[in-house]
Short mmCIF file of C-alpha atoms in Angstrom, two decimals:
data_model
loop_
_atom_site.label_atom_id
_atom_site.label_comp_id
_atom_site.label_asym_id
_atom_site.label_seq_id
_atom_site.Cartn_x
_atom_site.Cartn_y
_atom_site.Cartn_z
CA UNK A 1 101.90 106.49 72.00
CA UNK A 2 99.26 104.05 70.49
CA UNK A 3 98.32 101.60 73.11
CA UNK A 4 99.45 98.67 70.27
CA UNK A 5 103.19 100.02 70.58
CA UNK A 6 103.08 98.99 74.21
CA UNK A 7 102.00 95.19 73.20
CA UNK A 8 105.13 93.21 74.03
CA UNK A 9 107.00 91.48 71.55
CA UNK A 10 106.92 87.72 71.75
CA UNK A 11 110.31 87.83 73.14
CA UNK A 12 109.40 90.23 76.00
CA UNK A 13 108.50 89.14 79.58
CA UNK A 14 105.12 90.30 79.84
CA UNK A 15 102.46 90.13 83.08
CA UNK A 16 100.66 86.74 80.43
CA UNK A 17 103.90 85.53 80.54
CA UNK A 18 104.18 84.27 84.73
CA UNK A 19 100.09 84.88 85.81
CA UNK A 20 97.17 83.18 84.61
CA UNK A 21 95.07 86.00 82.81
CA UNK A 22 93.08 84.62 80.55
CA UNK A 23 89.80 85.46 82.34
CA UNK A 24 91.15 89.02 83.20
CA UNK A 25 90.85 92.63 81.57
CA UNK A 26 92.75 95.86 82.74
CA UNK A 27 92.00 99.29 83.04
CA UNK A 28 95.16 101.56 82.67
CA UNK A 29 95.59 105.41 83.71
CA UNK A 30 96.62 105.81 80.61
CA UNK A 31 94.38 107.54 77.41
CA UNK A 32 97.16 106.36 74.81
CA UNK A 33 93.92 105.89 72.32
CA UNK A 34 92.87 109.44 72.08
CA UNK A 35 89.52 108.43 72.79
CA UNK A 36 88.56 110.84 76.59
CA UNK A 37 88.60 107.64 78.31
CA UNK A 38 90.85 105.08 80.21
CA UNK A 39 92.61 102.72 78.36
CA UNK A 40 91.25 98.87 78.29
CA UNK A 41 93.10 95.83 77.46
CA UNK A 42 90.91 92.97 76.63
CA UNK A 43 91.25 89.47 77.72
CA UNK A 44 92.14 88.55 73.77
CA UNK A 45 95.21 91.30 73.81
CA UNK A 46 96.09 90.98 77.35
CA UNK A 47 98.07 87.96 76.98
CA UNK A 48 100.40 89.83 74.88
CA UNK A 49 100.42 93.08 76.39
CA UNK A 50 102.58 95.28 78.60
CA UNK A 51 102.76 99.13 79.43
CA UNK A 52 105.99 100.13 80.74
CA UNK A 53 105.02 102.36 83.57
CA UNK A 54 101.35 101.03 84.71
CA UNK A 55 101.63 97.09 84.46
CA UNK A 56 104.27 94.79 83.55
CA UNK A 57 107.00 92.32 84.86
CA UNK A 58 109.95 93.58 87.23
CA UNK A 59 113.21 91.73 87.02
CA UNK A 60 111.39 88.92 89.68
CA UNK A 61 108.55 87.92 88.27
CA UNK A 62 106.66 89.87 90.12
CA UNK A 63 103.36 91.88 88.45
CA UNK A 64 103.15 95.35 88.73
CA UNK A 65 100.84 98.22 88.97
CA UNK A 66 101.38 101.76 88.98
CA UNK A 67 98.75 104.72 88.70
CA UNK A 68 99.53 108.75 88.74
CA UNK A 69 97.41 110.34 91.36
CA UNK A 70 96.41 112.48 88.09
CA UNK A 71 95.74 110.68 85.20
CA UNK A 72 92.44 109.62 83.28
CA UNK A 73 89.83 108.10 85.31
CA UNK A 74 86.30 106.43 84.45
CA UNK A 75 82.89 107.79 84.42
CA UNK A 76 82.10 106.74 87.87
CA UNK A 77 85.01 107.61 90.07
CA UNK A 78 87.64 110.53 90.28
CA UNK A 79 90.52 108.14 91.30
CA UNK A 80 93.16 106.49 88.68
CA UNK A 81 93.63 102.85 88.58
CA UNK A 82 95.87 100.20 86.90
CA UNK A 83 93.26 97.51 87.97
CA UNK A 84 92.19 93.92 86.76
CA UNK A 85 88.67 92.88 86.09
CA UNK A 86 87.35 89.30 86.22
CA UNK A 87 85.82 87.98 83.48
CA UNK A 88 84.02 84.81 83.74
CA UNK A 89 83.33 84.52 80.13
CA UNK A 90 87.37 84.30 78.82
CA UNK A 91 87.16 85.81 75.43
CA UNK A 92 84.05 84.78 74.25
CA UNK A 93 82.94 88.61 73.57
CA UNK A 94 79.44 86.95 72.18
CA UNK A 95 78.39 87.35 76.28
CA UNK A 96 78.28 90.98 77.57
CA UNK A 97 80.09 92.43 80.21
CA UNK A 98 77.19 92.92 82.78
CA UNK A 99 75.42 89.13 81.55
CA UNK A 100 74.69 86.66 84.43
CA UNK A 101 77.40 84.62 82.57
CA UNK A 102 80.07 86.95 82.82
CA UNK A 103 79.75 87.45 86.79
CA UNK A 104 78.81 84.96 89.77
CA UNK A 105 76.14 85.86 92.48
CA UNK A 106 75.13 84.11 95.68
CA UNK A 107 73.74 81.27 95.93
CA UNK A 108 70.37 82.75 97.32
CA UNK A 109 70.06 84.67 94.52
CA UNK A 110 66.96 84.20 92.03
CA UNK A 111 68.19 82.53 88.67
CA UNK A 112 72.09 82.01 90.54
CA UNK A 113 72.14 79.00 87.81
CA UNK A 114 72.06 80.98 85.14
CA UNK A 115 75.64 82.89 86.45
CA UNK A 116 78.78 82.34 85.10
CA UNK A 117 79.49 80.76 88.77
CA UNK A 118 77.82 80.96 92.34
CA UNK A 119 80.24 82.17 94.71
CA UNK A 120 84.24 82.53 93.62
CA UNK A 121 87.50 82.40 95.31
CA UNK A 122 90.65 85.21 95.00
CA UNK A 123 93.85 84.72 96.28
CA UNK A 124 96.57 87.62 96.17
CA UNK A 125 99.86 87.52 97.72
CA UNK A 126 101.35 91.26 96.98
CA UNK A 127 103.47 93.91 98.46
CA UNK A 128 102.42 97.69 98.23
CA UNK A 129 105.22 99.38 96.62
CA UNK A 130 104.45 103.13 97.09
CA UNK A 131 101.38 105.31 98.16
CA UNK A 132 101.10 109.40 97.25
CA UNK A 133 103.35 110.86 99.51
CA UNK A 134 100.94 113.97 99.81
CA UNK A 135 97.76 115.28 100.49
CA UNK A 136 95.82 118.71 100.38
CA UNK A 137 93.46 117.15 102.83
CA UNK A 138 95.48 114.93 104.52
CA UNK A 139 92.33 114.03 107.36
CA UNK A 140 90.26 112.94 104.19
CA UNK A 141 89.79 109.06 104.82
CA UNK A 142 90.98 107.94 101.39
CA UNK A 143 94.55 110.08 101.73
CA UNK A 144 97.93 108.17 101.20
CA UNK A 145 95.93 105.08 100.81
CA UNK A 146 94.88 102.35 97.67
CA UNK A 147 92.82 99.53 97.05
CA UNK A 148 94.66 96.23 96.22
CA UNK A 149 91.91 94.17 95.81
CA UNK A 150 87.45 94.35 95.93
CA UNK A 151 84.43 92.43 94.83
CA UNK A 152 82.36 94.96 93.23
CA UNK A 153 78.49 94.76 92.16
CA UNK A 154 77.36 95.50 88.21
CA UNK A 155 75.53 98.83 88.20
CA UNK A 156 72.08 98.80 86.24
CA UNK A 157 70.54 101.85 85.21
CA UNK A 158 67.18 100.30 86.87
CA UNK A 159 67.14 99.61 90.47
CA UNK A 160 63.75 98.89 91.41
CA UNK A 161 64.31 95.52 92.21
CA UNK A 162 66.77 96.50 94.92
CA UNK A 163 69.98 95.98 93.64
CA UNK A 164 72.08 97.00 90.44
CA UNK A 165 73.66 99.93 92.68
CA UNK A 166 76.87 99.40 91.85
CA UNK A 167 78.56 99.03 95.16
CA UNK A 168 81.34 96.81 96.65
CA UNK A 169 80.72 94.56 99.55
CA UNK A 170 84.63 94.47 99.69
CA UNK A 171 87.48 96.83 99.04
CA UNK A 172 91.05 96.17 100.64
CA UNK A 173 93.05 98.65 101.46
CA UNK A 174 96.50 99.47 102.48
CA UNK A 175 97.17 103.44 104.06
CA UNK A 176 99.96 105.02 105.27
CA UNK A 177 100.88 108.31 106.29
CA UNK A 178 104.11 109.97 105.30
CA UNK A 179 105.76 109.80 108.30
CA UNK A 180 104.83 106.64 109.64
CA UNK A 181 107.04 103.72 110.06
CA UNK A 182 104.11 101.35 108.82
CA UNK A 183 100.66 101.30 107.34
CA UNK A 184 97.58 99.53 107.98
CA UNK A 185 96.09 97.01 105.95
CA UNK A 186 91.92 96.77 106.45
CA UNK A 187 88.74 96.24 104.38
CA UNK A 188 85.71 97.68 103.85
CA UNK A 189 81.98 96.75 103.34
CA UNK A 190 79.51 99.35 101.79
CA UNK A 191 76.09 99.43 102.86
CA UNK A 192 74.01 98.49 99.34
CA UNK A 193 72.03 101.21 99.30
CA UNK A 194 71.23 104.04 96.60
CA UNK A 195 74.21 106.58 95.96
CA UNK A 196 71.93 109.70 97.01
CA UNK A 197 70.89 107.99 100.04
CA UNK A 198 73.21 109.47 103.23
CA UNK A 199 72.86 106.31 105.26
CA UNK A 200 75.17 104.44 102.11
CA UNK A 201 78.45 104.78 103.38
CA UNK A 202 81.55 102.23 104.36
CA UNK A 203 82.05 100.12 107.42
CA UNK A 204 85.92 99.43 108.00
CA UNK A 205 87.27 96.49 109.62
CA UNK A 206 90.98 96.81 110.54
CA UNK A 207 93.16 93.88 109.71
CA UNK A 208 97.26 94.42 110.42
CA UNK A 209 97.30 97.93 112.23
CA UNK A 210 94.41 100.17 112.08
CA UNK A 211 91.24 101.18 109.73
CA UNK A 212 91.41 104.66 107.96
CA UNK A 213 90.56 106.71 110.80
CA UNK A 214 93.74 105.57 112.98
CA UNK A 215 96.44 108.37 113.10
CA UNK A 216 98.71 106.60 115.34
CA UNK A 217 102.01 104.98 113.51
CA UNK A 218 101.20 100.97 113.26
CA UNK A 219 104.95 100.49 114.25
CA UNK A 220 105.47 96.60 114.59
CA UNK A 221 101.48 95.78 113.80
CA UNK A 222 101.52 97.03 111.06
CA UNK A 223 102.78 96.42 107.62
CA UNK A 224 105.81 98.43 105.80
CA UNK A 225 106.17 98.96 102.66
CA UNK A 226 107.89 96.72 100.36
CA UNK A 227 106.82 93.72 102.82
CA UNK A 228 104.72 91.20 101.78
CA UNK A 229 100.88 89.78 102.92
CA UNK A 230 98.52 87.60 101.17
CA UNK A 231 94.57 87.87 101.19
CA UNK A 232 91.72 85.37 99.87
CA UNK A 233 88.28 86.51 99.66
CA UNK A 234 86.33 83.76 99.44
CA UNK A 235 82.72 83.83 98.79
CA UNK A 236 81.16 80.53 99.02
CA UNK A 237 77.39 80.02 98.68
CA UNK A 238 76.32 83.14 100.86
CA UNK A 239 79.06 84.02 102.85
CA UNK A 240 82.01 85.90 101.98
CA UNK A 241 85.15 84.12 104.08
CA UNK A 242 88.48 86.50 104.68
CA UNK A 243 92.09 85.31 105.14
CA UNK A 244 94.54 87.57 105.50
CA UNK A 245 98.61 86.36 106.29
CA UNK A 246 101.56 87.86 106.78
CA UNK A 247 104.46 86.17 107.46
CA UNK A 248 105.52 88.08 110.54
CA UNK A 249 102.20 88.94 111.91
CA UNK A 250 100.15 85.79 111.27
CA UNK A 251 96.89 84.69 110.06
CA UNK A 252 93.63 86.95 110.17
CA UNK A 253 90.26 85.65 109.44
CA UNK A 254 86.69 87.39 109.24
CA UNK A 255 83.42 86.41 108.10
CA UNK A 256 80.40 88.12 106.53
CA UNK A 257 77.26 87.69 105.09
CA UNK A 258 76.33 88.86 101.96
CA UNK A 259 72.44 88.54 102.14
CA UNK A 260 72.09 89.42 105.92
CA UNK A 261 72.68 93.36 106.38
CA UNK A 262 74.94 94.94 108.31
CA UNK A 263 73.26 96.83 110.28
CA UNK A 264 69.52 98.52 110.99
CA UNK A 265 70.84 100.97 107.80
CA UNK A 266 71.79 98.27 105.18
CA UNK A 267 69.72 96.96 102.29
CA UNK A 268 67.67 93.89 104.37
CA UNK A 269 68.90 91.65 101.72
CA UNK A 270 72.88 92.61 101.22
CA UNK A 271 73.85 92.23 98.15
CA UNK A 272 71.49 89.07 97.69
CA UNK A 273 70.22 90.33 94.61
CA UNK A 274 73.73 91.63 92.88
CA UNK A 275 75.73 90.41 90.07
CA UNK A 276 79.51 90.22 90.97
CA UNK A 277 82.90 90.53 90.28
CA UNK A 278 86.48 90.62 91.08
CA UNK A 279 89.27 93.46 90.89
CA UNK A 280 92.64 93.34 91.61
CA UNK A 281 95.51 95.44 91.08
CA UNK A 282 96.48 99.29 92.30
CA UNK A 283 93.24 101.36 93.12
CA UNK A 284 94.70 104.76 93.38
CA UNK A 285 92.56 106.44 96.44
CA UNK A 286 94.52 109.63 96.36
CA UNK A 287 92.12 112.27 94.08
CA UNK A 288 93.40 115.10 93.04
CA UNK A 289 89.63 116.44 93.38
CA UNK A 290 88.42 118.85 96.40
CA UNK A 291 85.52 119.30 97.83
CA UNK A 292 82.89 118.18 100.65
CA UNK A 293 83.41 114.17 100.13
CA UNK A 294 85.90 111.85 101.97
CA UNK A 295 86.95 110.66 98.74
CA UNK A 296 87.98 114.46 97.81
CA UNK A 297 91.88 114.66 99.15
CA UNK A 298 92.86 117.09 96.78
CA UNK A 299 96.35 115.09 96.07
CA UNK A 300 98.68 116.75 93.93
CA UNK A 301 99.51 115.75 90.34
CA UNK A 302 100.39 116.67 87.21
CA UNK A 303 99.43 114.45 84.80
CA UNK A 304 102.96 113.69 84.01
CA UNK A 305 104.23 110.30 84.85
CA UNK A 306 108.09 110.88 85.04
CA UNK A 307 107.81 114.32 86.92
CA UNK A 308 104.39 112.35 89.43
CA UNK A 309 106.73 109.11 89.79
CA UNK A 310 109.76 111.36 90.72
CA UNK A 311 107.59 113.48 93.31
CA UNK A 312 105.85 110.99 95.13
CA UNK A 313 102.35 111.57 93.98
CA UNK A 314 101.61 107.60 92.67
CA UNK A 315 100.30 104.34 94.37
CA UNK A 316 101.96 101.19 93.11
CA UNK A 317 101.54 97.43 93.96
CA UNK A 318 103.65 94.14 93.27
CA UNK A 319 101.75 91.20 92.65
CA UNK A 320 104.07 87.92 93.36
CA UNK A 321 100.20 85.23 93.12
CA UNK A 322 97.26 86.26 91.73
CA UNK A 323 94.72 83.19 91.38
CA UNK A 324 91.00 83.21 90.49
CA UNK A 325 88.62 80.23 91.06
CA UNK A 326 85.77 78.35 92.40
CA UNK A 327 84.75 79.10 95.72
CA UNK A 328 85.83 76.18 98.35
CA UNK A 329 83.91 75.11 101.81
CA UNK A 330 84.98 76.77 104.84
CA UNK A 331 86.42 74.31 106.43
CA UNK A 332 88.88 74.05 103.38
CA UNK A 333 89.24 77.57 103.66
CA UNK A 334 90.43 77.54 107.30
CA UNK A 335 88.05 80.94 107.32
CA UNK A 336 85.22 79.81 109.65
CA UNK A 337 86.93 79.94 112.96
CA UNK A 338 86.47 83.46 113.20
CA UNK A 339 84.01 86.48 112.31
CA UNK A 340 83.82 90.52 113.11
CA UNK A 341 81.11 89.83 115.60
CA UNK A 342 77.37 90.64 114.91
CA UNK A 343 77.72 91.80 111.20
#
């Protein structure tokens, strides 16, 4: 089906319709086009459209997005996604995708004026609906788990300057194994180094349960599925400043540097040097690809949505606030109280 048939009529609820998305594309596992790639929605067509499996409006309001643990995926990464990108520059198409004034940096960065903004504030209050239900590797790190929500860095085909690599100083995840009770909800930072260099890797920080290597069932610290938390990743002049809440467990905060490494292994600068963006949405982690890497759990899938939905093998999110800004002091952010110690 032609990815116009799927535009909502003007009487249709549609995503547009109840969230602010006029600064936001999609990228669907979908490949309605033909074309050997994901589907994208633009910011122009977005405000009209809806696909009735990947992304639209349940009978609450609430935004959702689904993605097959088979389906297309793009040139970079061998996981599906039904996934929002931020897009400082609306619909004016005249400014590129990877432009200054499409993305924000820090504030340390050289030429941060010329950016679309310096620093940038998201706030998501979601519940994670469903993750796959099945692994062929099922000690791989990324099994039964998604990303809801990331800053990631533009990629440039030159790097000598020391950035342009592409990587995400935050990723949020939620995991949970089949036959837990709960799942965890934590967040990674990658180290901003080159992708053939084995030091590059991801540092978790565990936020309601545990991080991606804890096989014990969360039980009560932990969050279920179906129950709702709220994050804001604020990054405001250098810093990045974490809030996480959920209405049972509380409020979590973290801090981190984005132009101070790590660790010993980190790029000295961060990701000083990076251009920037938002994503939000359902980051499928479940691959159906084997192999060597921890992003390889050979999920199954069939490439079939009805017979993948009715088996398990999909991640799926429910967005109830989704809000995209300027960044805002700490103190305003209530995010400065606390920090994950030395990095």
């Amino acid at each position: 089906m032609p990815i116009a048939a799927h535009a909502s009529s003007e009487a249709s609820p549609k995503p547009a319709d109840a969230f602010s998305l006029d600064q936001w594309k999609i990228t669907l596992p979908s490949d309605d086009n033909d074309d050997g790639k994901p589907d994208e929605i633009s910011v122009a067509k977005l405000s009209k459209f809806s696909h009735p499996n990947f992304f639209y409006l349940d009978s609450t309001g609430g935004m959702v997005f689904a993605a097959p643990n088979k389906a297309p995926t793009t040139a970079n990464s061998t996981n599906t996604r039904s996934e929002l990108r931020h897009m400082l520059r609306g619909k004016n198409t005249r400014i590129g995708t990877h432009e200054p004034a499409n993305n924000f940096a820090v504030e340390a960065r050289k030429g941060s004026d010329k950016f679309g903004s310096v620093g940038g504030k998201l706030e998501a209050t979601l519940k994670v609906d469903h993750v796959s239900t099945a692994a062929g590797d099922p000690d791989k790190r990324s099994a039964y788990s998604a990303v809801v929500g990331q800053i990631h860095a533009v990629k440039h085909k030159s790097t000598r300057s020391g950035f342009g690599y592409g990587n995400e100083p935050i990723k949020i995840y939620y995991k949970k194994f089949p036959e837990h009770e709960t799942g965890s909800v934590f967040w990674t930072y990658e180290l901003n180094l080159a992708k053939d260099n084995p030091d590059r890797t991801d540092l978790a920080v565990p936020v309601f349960g545990y991080d991606w290597d804890g096989r014990q069932d969360p039980g009560e610290s932990g969050i279920a599925l179906g129950e709702e938390f709220s994050y804001t990743i604020n990054v405001h002049r250098n810093t990045m400043y974490l809030t996480f809440h959920n209405e049972r467990l509380g409020t979590v905060r973290h801090v981190r540097s984005l132009v101070r490494p790590a660790n010993t292994l980190d790029n000295p600068y961060a990701y000083a040097g990076d251009s920037l963006y938002f994503k939000a949405g359902i980051y499928n982690q479940c691959s159906t690809r084997s192999g060597k890497s921890m992003w390889y759990a050979g999920c199954p899938g069939t490439g079939d949505w009805k017979a993948d939905k009715a088996n398990g093998h999909y991640a799926q999110a429910t967005f109830s606030r989704l809000v995209v800004g300027a960044s805002t002091p700490p103190a305003q952010s209530g995010a400065s109280s606390a920090s994950n110690g030395s990095w």
